[in-house]
Amino acid sequence: DQLSAISQMIQVIQDSLKKGETSVHFMSKTIELNLNAGIFVTMNPAGKAYGGRSKLPDNLKQLFRPVAMAISDNALIAETELYSEGFKEARLIGRKVV
């Protein structure tokens, strides 16, 4: 499985970053590491629109912390910015802007 192979590669990189190493021996090559680097995994939401989604293997899932994301409320953001600029009808204008 490709995800399991990727998991092993990520684990090698993460272990080296945790140890503060400046390089890692990876797939027969020595690669320099940036100690400020981060690794992120994104997954499409479940549902019919994303039929090709596969589950993360447990060994890959253990390397990361889950983060939930939501769609932003653009009207509320516009309203807040307009109120902060002194607009008295910010709610009405905010809905029209978006």
PDB file of C-alpha atoms in Angstrom:
ATOM      1  CA  ASP A   1       0.000   0.000   0.000  1.00  0.00           C
ATOM      2  CA  GLN A   2       1.369   3.414  -0.984  1.00  0.00           C
ATOM      3  CA  LEU A   3       0.180   5.171   2.164  1.00  0.00           C
ATOM      4  CA  SER A   4       2.062   2.730   4.382  1.00  0.00           C
ATOM      5  CA  ALA A   5       5.255   3.339   2.403  1.00  0.00           C
ATOM      6  CA  ILE A   6       4.741   7.102   2.704  1.00  0.00           C
ATOM      7  CA  SER A   7       4.166   6.669   6.434  1.00  0.00           C
ATOM      8  CA  GLN A   8       7.568   5.024   6.849  1.00  0.00           C
ATOM      9  CA  MET A   9       9.240   7.834   4.900  1.00  0.00           C
ATOM     10  CA  ILE A  10       7.527  10.525   6.955  1.00  0.00           C
ATOM     11  CA  GLN A  11       8.497   8.776  10.182  1.00  0.00           C
ATOM     12  CA  VAL A  12      12.186   8.846   9.185  1.00  0.00           C
ATOM     13  CA  ILE A  13      11.980  12.584   8.466  1.00  0.00           C
ATOM     14  CA  GLN A  14      10.019  13.368  11.650  1.00  0.00           C
ATOM     15  CA  ASP A  15      12.420  11.379  13.832  1.00  0.00           C
ATOM     16  CA  SER A  16      15.365  13.295  12.390  1.00  0.00           C
ATOM     17  CA  LEU A  17      13.593  16.629  12.926  1.00  0.00           C
ATOM     18  CA  LYS A  18      12.812  15.708  16.555  1.00  0.00           C
ATOM     19  CA  LYS A  19      16.474  14.848  17.162  1.00  0.00           C
ATOM     20  CA  GLY A  20      17.514  18.211  15.710  1.00  0.00           C
ATOM     21  CA  GLU A  21      19.565  16.592  12.963  1.00  0.00           C
ATOM     22  CA  THR A  22      20.524  18.781  10.029  1.00  0.00           C
ATOM     23  CA  SER A  23      20.424  15.934   7.513  1.00  0.00           C
ATOM     24  CA  VAL A  24      18.775  12.556   7.048  1.00  0.00           C
ATOM     25  CA  HIS A  25      19.824   9.472   5.115  1.00  0.00           C
ATOM     26  CA  PHE A  26      16.784   8.834   2.994  1.00  0.00           C
ATOM     27  CA  MET A  27      16.362   6.353   0.118  1.00  0.00           C
ATOM     28  CA  SER A  28      20.133   5.986  -0.454  1.00  0.00           C
ATOM     29  CA  LYS A  29      20.688   9.749  -0.372  1.00  0.00           C
ATOM     30  CA  THR A  30      21.651  12.244   2.293  1.00  0.00           C
ATOM     31  CA  ILE A  31      19.165  15.103   2.370  1.00  0.00           C
ATOM     32  CA  GLU A  32      19.580  18.368   4.289  1.00  0.00           C
ATOM     33  CA  LEU A  33      16.765  19.198   6.680  1.00  0.00           C
ATOM     34  CA  ASN A  34      15.304  22.562   7.570  1.00  0.00           C
ATOM     35  CA  LEU A  35      14.571  22.376  11.308  1.00  0.00           C
ATOM     36  CA  ASN A  36      11.651  24.797  10.775  1.00  0.00           C
ATOM     37  CA  ALA A  37       9.958  22.371   8.382  1.00  0.00           C
ATOM     38  CA  GLY A  38       6.575  20.827   9.063  1.00  0.00           C
ATOM     39  CA  ILE A  39       4.665  17.982   7.458  1.00  0.00           C
ATOM     40  CA  PHE A  40       0.902  18.213   6.961  1.00  0.00           C
ATOM     41  CA  VAL A  41      -1.569  15.698   5.551  1.00  0.00           C
ATOM     42  CA  THR A  42      -4.902  16.816   4.137  1.00  0.00           C
ATOM     43  CA  MET A  43      -7.814  14.550   3.338  1.00  0.00           C
ATOM     44  CA  ASN A  44     -10.942  15.255   1.346  1.00  0.00           C
ATOM     45  CA  PRO A  45     -14.168  14.943   3.330  1.00  0.00           C
ATOM     46  CA  ALA A  46     -16.159  11.747   3.092  1.00  0.00           C
ATOM     47  CA  GLY A  47     -19.104  11.743   0.744  1.00  0.00           C
ATOM     48  CA  LYS A  48     -20.196  11.006  -2.780  1.00  0.00           C
ATOM     49  CA  ALA A  49     -18.410  14.031  -4.202  1.00  0.00           C
ATOM     50  CA  TYR A  50     -15.085  12.577  -3.040  1.00  0.00           C
ATOM     51  CA  GLY A  51     -15.516   8.935  -3.971  1.00  0.00           C
ATOM     52  CA  GLY A  52     -11.791   8.181  -4.208  1.00  0.00           C
ATOM     53  CA  ARG A  53     -10.998   8.890  -0.569  1.00  0.00           C
ATOM     54  CA  SER A  54      -9.132   6.164   1.271  1.00  0.00           C
ATOM     55  CA  LYS A  55      -8.602   5.909   5.014  1.00  0.00           C
ATOM     56  CA  LEU A  56      -5.220   6.683   6.522  1.00  0.00           C
ATOM     57  CA  PRO A  57      -3.405   3.628   7.851  1.00  0.00           C
ATOM     58  CA  ASP A  58      -2.998   3.597  11.639  1.00  0.00           C
ATOM     59  CA  ASN A  59       0.789   4.008  11.505  1.00  0.00           C
ATOM     60  CA  LEU A  60       0.365   7.197   9.444  1.00  0.00           C
ATOM     61  CA  LYS A  61      -2.533   8.464  11.556  1.00  0.00           C
ATOM     62  CA  GLN A  62      -0.396   8.197  14.720  1.00  0.00           C
ATOM     63  CA  LEU A  63       2.187  10.608  13.310  1.00  0.00           C
ATOM     64  CA  PHE A  64      -0.255  13.525  13.079  1.00  0.00           C
ATOM     65  CA  ARG A  65      -2.790  15.420  15.166  1.00  0.00           C
ATOM     66  CA  PRO A  66      -6.266  15.753  13.694  1.00  0.00           C
ATOM     67  CA  VAL A  67      -7.574  19.222  12.885  1.00  0.00           C
ATOM     68  CA  ALA A  68     -11.144  19.954  11.851  1.00  0.00           C
ATOM     69  CA  MET A  69     -11.878  22.665   9.323  1.00  0.00           C
ATOM     70  CA  ALA A  70     -15.106  24.419   8.461  1.00  0.00           C
ATOM     71  CA  ILE A  71     -16.299  26.764   5.757  1.00  0.00           C
ATOM     72  CA  SER A  72     -15.863  30.369   6.832  1.00  0.00           C
ATOM     73  CA  ASP A  73     -18.850  32.687   7.197  1.00  0.00           C
ATOM     74  CA  ASN A  74     -17.787  35.431   4.795  1.00  0.00           C
ATOM     75  CA  ALA A  75     -20.797  37.614   5.583  1.00  0.00           C
ATOM     76  CA  LEU A  76     -19.916  37.583   9.288  1.00  0.00           C
ATOM     77  CA  ILE A  77     -16.281  38.385   8.522  1.00  0.00           C
ATOM     78  CA  ALA A  78     -17.305  41.321   6.296  1.00  0.00           C
ATOM     79  CA  GLU A  79     -19.782  42.521   8.941  1.00  0.00           C
ATOM     80  CA  THR A  80     -17.110  42.452  11.658  1.00  0.00           C
ATOM     81  CA  GLU A  81     -14.630  44.355   9.517  1.00  0.00           C
ATOM     82  CA  LEU A  82     -17.241  46.946   8.574  1.00  0.00           C
ATOM     83  CA  TYR A  83     -18.279  47.441  12.228  1.00  0.00           C
ATOM     84  CA  SER A  84     -14.625  47.870  13.195  1.00  0.00           C
ATOM     85  CA  GLU A  85     -14.338  50.615  10.556  1.00  0.00           C
ATOM     86  CA  GLY A  86     -17.354  52.434  11.991  1.00  0.00           C
ATOM     87  CA  PHE A  87     -20.173  51.420   9.630  1.00  0.00           C
ATOM     88  CA  LYS A  88     -23.527  51.492  11.437  1.00  0.00           C
ATOM     89  CA  GLU A  89     -25.329  49.247   8.932  1.00  0.00           C
ATOM     90  CA  ALA A  90     -22.528  46.710   8.780  1.00  0.00           C
ATOM     91  CA  ARG A  91     -24.809  43.648   8.940  1.00  0.00           C
ATOM     92  CA  LEU A  92     -26.833  44.726   5.906  1.00  0.00           C
ATOM     93  CA  ILE A  93     -23.782  45.870   3.955  1.00  0.00           C
ATOM     94  CA  GLY A  94     -21.783  42.768   4.930  1.00  0.00           C
ATOM     95  CA  ARG A  95     -24.390  40.470   3.391  1.00  0.00           C
ATOM     96  CA  LYS A  96     -24.412  42.521   0.190  1.00  0.00           C
ATOM     97  CA  VAL A  97     -20.617  42.543  -0.086  1.00  0.00           C
ATOM     98  CA  VAL A  98     -20.408  38.770  -0.231  1.00  0.00           C
TER      99      VAL A  98
END
